[in-house]
Coordinates of C-alpha atoms and ligand atoms in Angstrom, one line a residue:
X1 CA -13.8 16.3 -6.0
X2 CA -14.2 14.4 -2.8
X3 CA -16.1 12.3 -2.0
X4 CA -17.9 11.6 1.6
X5 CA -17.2 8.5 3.2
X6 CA -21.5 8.5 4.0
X7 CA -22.0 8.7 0.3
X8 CA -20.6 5.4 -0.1
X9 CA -22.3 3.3 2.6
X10 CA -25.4 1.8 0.1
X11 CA -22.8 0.1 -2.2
X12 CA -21.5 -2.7 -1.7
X13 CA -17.9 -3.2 -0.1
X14 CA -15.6 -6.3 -1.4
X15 CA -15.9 -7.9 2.5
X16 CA -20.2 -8.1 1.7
X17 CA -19.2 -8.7 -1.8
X18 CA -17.7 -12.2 -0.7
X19 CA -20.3 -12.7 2.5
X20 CA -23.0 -12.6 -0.2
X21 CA -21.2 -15.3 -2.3
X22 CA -20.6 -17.6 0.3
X23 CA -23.9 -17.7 1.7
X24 CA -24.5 -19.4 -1.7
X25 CA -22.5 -21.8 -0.4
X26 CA -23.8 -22.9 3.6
X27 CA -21.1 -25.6 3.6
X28 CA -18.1 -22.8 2.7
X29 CA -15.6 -22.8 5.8
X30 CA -15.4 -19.1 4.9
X31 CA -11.6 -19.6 4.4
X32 CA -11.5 -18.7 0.8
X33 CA -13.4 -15.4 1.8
X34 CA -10.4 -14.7 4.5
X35 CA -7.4 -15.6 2.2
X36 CA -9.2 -13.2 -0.7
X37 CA -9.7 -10.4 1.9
X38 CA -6.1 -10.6 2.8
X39 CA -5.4 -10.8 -1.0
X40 CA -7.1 -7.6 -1.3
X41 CA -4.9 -5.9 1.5
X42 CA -1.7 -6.5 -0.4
X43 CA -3.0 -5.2 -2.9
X44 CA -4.2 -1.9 -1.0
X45 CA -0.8 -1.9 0.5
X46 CA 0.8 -2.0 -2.7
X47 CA -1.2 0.9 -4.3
X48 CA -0.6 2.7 -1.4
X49 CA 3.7 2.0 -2.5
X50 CA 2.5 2.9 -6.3
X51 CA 1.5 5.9 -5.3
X52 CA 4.3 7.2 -4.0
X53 CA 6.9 6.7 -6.6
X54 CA 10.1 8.1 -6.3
X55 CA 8.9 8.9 -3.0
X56 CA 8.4 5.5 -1.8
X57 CA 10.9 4.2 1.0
X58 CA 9.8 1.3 2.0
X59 CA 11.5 -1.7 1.6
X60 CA 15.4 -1.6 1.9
X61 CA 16.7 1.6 1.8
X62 CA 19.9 0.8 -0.4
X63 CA 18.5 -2.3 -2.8
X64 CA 21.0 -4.5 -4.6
X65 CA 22.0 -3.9 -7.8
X66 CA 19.3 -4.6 -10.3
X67 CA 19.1 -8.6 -10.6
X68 CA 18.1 -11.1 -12.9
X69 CA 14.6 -12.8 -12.1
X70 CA 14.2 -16.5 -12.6
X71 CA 12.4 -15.5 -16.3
X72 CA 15.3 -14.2 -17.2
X73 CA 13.9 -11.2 -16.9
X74 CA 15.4 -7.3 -14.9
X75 CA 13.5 -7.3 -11.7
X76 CA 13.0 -4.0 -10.4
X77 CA 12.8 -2.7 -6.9
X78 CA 9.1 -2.5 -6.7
X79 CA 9.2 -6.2 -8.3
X80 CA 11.1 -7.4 -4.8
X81 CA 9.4 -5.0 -2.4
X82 CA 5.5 -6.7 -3.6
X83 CA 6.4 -9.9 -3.6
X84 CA 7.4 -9.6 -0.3
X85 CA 4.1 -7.9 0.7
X86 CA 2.4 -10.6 -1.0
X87 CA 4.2 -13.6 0.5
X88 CA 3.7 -11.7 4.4
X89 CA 0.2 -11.0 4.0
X90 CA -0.6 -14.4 2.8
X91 CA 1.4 -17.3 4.9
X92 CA 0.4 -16.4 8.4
X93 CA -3.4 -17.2 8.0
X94 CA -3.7 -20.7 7.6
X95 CA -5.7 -20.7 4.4
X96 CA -2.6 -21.6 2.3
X97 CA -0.5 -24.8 1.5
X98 CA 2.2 -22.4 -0.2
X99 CA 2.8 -20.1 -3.3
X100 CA 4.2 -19.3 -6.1
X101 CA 5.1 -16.2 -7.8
X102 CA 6.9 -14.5 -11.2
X103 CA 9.8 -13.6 -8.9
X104 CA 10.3 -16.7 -7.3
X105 CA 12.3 -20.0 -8.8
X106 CA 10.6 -22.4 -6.3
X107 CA 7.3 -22.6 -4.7
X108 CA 6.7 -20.5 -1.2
X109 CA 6.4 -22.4 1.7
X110 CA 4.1 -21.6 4.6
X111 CA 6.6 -21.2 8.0
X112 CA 6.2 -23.9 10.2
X113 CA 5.2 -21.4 13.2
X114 CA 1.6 -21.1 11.2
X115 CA -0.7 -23.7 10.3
X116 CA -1.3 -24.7 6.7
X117 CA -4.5 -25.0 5.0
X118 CA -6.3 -25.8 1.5
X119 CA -5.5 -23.5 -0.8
X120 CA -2.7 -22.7 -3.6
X121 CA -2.4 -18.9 -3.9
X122 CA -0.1 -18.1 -7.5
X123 CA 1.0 -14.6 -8.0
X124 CA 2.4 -12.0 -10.4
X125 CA 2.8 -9.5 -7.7
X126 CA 3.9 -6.0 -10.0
X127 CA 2.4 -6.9 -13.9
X128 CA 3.9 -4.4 -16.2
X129 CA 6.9 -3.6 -14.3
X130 CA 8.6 -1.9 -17.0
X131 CA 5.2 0.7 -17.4
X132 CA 7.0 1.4 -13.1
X133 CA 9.8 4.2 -13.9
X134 CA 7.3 6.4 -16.5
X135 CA 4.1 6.2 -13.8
X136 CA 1.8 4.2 -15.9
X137 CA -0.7 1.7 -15.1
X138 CA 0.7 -1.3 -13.3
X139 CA -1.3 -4.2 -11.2
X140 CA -0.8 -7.2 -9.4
X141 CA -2.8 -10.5 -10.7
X142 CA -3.5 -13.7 -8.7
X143 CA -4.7 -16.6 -9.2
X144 CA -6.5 -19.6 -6.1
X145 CA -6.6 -22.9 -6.4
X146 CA -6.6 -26.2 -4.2
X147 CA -4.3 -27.4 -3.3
X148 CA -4.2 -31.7 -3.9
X149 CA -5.6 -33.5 -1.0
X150 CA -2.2 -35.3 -0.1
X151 CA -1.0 -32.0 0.4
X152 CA -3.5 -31.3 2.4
X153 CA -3.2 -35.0 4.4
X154 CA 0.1 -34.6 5.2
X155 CA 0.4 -31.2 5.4
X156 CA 4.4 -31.6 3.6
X157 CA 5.9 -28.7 1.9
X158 CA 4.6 -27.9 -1.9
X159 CA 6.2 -28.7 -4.8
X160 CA 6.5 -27.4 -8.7
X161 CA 3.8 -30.3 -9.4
X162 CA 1.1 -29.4 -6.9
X163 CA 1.0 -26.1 -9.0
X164 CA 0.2 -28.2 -12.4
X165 CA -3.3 -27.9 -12.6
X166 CA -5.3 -26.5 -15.6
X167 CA -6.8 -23.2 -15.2
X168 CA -10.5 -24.9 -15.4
X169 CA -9.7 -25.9 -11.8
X170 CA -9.3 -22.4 -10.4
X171 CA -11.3 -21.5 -7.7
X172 CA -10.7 -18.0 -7.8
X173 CA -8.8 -15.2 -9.4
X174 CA -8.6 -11.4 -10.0
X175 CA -6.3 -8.7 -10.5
X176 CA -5.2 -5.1 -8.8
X177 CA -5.1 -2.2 -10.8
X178 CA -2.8 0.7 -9.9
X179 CA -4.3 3.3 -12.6
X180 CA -6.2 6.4 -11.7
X181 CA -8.0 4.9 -9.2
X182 CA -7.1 1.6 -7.9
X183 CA -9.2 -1.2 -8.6
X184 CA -9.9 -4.8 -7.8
X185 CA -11.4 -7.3 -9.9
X186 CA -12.5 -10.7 -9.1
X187 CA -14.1 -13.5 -10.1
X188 CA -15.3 -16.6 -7.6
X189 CA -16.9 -18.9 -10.5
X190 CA -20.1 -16.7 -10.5
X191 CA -19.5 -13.8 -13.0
X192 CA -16.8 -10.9 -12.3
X193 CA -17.4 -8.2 -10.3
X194 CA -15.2 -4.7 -10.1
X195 CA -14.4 -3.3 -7.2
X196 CA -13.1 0.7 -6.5
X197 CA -10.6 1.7 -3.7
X198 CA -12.4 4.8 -1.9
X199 CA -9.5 6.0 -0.4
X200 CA -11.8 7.9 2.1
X201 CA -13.2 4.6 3.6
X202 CA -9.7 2.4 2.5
X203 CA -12.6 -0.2 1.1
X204 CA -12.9 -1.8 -2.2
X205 CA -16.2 -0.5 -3.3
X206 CA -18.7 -2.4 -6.0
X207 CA -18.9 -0.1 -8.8
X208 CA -18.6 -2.9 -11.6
X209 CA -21.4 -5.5 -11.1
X210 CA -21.0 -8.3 -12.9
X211 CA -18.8 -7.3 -15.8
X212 CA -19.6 -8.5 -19.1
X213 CA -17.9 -8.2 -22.3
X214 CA -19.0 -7.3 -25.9
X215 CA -18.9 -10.2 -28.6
X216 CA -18.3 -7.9 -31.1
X217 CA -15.0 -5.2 -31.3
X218 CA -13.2 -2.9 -33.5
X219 CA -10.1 -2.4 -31.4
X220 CA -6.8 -5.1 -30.9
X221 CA -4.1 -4.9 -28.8
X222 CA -0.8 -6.7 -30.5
X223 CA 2.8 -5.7 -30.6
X224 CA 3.8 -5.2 -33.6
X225 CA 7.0 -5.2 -33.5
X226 CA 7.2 -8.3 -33.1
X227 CA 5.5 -9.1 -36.9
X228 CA 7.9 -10.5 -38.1
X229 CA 8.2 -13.3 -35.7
X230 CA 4.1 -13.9 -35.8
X231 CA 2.9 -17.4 -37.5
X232 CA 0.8 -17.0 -40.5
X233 CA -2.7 -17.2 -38.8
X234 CA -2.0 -13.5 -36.7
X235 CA -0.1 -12.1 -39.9
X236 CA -3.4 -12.4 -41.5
X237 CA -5.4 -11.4 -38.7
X238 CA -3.7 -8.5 -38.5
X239 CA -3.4 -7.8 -41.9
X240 CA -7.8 -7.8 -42.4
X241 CA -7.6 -5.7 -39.0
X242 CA -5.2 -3.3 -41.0
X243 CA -6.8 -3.3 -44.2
X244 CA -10.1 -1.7 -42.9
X245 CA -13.3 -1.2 -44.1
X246 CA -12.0 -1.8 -47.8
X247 CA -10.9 -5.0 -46.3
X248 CA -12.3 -8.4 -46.0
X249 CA -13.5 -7.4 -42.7
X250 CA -15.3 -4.0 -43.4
X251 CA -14.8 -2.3 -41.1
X252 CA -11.9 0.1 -39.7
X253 CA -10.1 -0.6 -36.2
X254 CA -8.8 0.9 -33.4
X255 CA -5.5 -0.5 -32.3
X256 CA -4.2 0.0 -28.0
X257 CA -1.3 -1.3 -26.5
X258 CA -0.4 -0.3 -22.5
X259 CA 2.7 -2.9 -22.6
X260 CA 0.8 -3.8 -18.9
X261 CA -1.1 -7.0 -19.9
X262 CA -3.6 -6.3 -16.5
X263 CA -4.5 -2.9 -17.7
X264 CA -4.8 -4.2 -21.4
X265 CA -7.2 -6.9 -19.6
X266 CA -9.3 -4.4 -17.7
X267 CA -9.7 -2.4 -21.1
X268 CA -10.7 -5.5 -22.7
X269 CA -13.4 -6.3 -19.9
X270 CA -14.3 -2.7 -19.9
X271 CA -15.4 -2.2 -23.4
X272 CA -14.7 -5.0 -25.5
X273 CA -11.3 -5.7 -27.7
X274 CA -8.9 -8.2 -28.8
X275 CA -5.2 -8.9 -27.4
X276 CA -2.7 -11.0 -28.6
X277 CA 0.5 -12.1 -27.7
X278 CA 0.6 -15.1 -29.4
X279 CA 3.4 -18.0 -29.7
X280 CA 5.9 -16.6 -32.2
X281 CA 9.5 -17.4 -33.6
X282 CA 11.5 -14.8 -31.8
X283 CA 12.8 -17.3 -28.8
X284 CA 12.3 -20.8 -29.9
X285 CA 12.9 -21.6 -26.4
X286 CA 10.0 -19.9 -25.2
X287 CA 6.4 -20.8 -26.8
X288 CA 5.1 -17.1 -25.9
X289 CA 5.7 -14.9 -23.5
X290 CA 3.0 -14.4 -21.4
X291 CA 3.8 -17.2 -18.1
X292 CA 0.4 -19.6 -17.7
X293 CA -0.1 -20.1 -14.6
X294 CA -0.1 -16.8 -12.9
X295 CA -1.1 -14.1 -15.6
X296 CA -2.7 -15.8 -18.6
X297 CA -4.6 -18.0 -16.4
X298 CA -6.2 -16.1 -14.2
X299 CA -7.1 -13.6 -16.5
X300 CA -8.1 -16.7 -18.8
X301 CA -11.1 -17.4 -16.2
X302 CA -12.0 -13.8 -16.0
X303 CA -12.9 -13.2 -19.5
X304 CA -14.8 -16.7 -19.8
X305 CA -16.4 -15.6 -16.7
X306 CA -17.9 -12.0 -18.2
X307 CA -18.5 -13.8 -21.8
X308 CA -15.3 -13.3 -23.6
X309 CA -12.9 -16.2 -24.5
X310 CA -9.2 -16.9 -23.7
X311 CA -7.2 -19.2 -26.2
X312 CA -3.8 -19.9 -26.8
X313 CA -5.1 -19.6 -30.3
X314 CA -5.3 -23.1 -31.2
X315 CA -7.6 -24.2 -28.0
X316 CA -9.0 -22.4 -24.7
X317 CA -5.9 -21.5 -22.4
X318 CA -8.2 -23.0 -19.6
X319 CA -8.0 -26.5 -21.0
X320 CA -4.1 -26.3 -21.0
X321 CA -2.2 -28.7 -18.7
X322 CA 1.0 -27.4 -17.2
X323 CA 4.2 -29.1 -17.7
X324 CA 6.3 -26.2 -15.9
X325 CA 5.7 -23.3 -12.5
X326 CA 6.9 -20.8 -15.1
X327 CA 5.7 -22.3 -18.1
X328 CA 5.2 -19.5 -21.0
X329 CA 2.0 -19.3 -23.7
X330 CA 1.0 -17.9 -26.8
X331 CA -2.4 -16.1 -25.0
X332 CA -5.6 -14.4 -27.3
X333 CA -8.3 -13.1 -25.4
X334 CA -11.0 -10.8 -25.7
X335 CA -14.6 -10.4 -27.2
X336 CA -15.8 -13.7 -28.4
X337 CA -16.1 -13.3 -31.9
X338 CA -13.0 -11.8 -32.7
X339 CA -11.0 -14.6 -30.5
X340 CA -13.1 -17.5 -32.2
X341 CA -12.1 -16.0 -35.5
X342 CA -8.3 -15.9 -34.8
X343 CA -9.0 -19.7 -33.3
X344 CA -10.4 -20.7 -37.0
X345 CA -7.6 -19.1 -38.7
X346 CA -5.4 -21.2 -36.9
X347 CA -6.8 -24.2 -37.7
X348 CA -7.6 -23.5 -41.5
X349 CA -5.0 -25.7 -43.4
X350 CA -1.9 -24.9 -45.7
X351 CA -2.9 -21.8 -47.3
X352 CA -2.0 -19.9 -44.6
X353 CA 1.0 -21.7 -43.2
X354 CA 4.3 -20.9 -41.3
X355 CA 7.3 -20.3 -43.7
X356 CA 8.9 -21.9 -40.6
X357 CA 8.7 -25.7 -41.2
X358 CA 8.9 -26.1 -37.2
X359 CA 6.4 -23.8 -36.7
X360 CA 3.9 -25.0 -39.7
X361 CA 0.1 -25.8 -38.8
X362 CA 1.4 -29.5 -39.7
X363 CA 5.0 -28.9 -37.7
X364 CA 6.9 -30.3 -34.4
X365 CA 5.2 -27.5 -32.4
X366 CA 1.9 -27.4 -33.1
X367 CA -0.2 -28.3 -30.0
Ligands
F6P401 O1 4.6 -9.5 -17.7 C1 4.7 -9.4 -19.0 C2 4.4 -8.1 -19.6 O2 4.9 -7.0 -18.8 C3 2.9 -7.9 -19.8 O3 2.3 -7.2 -18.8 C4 2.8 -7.0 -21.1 O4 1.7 -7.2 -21.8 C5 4.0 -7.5 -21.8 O5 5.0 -8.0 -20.9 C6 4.7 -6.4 -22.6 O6 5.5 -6.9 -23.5 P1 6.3 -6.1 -24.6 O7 7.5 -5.6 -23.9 O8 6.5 -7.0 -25.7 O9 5.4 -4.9 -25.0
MN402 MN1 3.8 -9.9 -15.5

C-alpha cells in the first residue's frame, strides 16, 4: 500500500516537531533546531545507502581491505562510508565545536573555512554493523552536548576532555533506525517523540508522541553466551528470569536479542523490556562493551526520558563521569522495575558475590 503524500499533511513533520519545542524556549538561537535537522538528513541519507545493499555504490568504488577500528573492532564499508556522511553533513553549519565518533581515534575538527559554534555532536554512525551483510536492522545513534565555554571563547580546536561530560548534561539525543521503515527518535529534555520516514514526502513524520515505557515486563534481552563471564548479581537475575512462573519471580519470560543495541532500544521503548550487557570478566581490559559516550548515553537519556531507567547496574549510567572518548560500560536499561531490581541485586552483599575476587561486590573494580 501507498500512501498519498496529502494523507500525511495533519501530522506533524520532525522540522514543526522542533519549531514547537523551541518556541518553549523564546531565548533559543534556533541553532540546536538546525544542527538536529541536519542530524536528521544524514540519517535519511544513510537509509537511503541501507537500502540499497549490495547495490549501494556510493562511496569508493574499490575500499581498502577491511581495517581495524580504534575499538579494536572490523570496520565495515558502510561503517566508513556513514561516518563520512555524518562528519559532511555536520561541520559546515556553524552549530558545532567538533565531533566524535565510534570510528574515529580523535575528536573531529570543524575546517577552518566554516565558523564554529556551541555545540558537541558524538556519534555511532552504523550501530549493529555486524546485523549489515544479513539485511537486519541497523541505526545510527547521536548524542548533543555543549560544548565548554573556553571552547567556545576561543574558538581552539576540541579535545578528548571537552567530550568528558556526564550524560545528565546532554542536551539532546536520538537514534535512526534502518528497519522496515526508517525511523527517527529523539529526545530534547521534554519526553521522546518518534518520528516515521514517508518516503513519499522524504519527511520524518510524528507517529510516536511522547513515547513512554512500561514499568513492568516479561521480556530480557542478554547474551547469553557470554554467562559464564557475568558477575553473580545477572547470573541470578537471569537465573529467576529462566526459572519462570515456578520461580521466585512467577512468572514466565520472553527472551529477544537483535545483536543491534538501537533496535533492542527501540523494542524496549516500544513495548517494554529489559537489556543487559553488563560489565563482565571476559576482557578485563574492558569494563563492558557497550562505549559511554556515544551509544549507552544517549540512549541512557532516552529511556529516563519516556520513564524507563538506564544503569550501569550499580548506579544510573547518566551520573557516570567519563575518564576516556571511547570509554566502555556495563549498560541495563529498560522498564523501571525490572532495572531497579537488577540495581538491588547488585548491591545486596556477599551472598551473591563474584567467585572472581577482582570482580567481588567488595573488589578492586567495583564502582
Ligand atoms: O556496537 C555494539 C553492538 O553492535 C551493539 O549494537 C550490540 O548490542 C552488540 O554490539 C552486540 O554484541 P554481541 O556480538 O555480543 O551480540
Ligand atoms: Mn555501535
Amino acid at each position: 500500500m501507498t500512501t498519498s503524500p496529502l494523507s500525511q499533511t495533519p501530522r506533524s513533520t520532525l522540522v514543526r516537531y522542533l519549531i514547537e519545542e523551541r518556541r518553549r524556549f523564546p531565548e533559543a538561537s534556533g541553532e540546536l533546531n538546525g544542527l538536529l535537522l541536519d542530524v536528521s538528513v544524514a540519517c535519511k541519507a544513510i537509509a537511503r545507502i541501507a537500502a540499497f545493499g549490495e547495490l549501494d555504490d556510493s562511496g569508493p568504488a574499490t575500499m581498502p581491505p577491511p581495517s581495524i577500528n580504534v575499538q579494536g573492532e572490523e570496520q565495515k564499508r558502510l561503517d566508513v562510508v556513514t561516518n563520512e556522511l555524518f562528519v559532511r553533513m555536520n561541520e559546515w553549519n556553524g552549530h558545532l565545536a567538533g565531533m566524535a565518533s565510534e570510528e574515529m581515534e580523535a575528536p573531529q575538527q570543524i575546517p577552518r573555512a566554516y565558523p564554529r559554534g556551541k555545540y558537541l555532536l558524538l556519534f555511532d554512525p552504523l550501530d549493529g554493523s555486524s546485523n549489515i551483510d544479513c539485511n537486519l536492522t541497523i541505526g545510527s545513534i547521536f548524542s548533543v552536548l555543549r560544548a565548554p565555554q573556553s571552547v567556545i571563547d576561543s574558538g581552539r580546536d576540541v579535545r578528548d576532555e571537552d567530550f568528558l561530560q556526564p550524560g545528565a548534561a546532554q542536551v539532546a539525543a536520538g537514534y535512526a533506525l534502518y528497519g522496515p521503515t526508517t525511523m527517527f527518535v529523539l529526545t530534547v529534555g521534554n519526553g521522546v517523540a518518534g518520528f516515521t520516514l514517508n518516503p513519499n514526502l522524504g519527511e520524518f513524520v510524528l507517529t510516536h508522541a511522547d513515547v513512554k515505557v512500561p514499568v513492568d515486563t516479561q521480556e530480557f534481552a542478554i547474551n547469553s553466551s557470554n554467562a559464564r563471564f557475568w558477575e553473580a548479581p545477572v547470573t541470578r537475575y537471569v537465573q529467576e528470569c529462566l526459572a519462570g512462573r515456578a520461580g521466585p519471580r512467577g512468572k514466565d519470560f520472553n527472551m529477544r536479542w537483535i545483536a543491534s543495541m538501537v533496535a533492542d532500544a527501540h523494542r524496549i521503548l516500544m513495548r517494554g523490556g529489559v537489556f543487559l550487557y553488563p560489565r563482565d570478566t571476559k576482557d578485563p581490559a574492558k569494563h563492558g562493551r557497550l562505549r559511554l559516550l556515544y551509544e549507552a548515553n544517549p540512549i541512557a537519556f532516552l529511556m529516563e526520558q519516556a520513564g524507563a531507567r538506564a544503569s550501569t547496574g550499580r548506579q544510573p549510567l547518566l551520573g557516570v563521569v567519563p575518564t576516556a572518548l571511547h570509554q566502555r560500560i556495563g549498560v541495563v536499561f529498560g522498564s523501571r522495575n525490572e532495572v531497579e531490581r537488577i540495581e538491588r541485586y547488585h548491591h545486596e552483599p556477599a551472598a551473591h558475590d563474584s567467585a572472581d575476587p577482582l570482580f567481588a561486590e567488595r573488589g578492586l573494580f567495583r564502582s
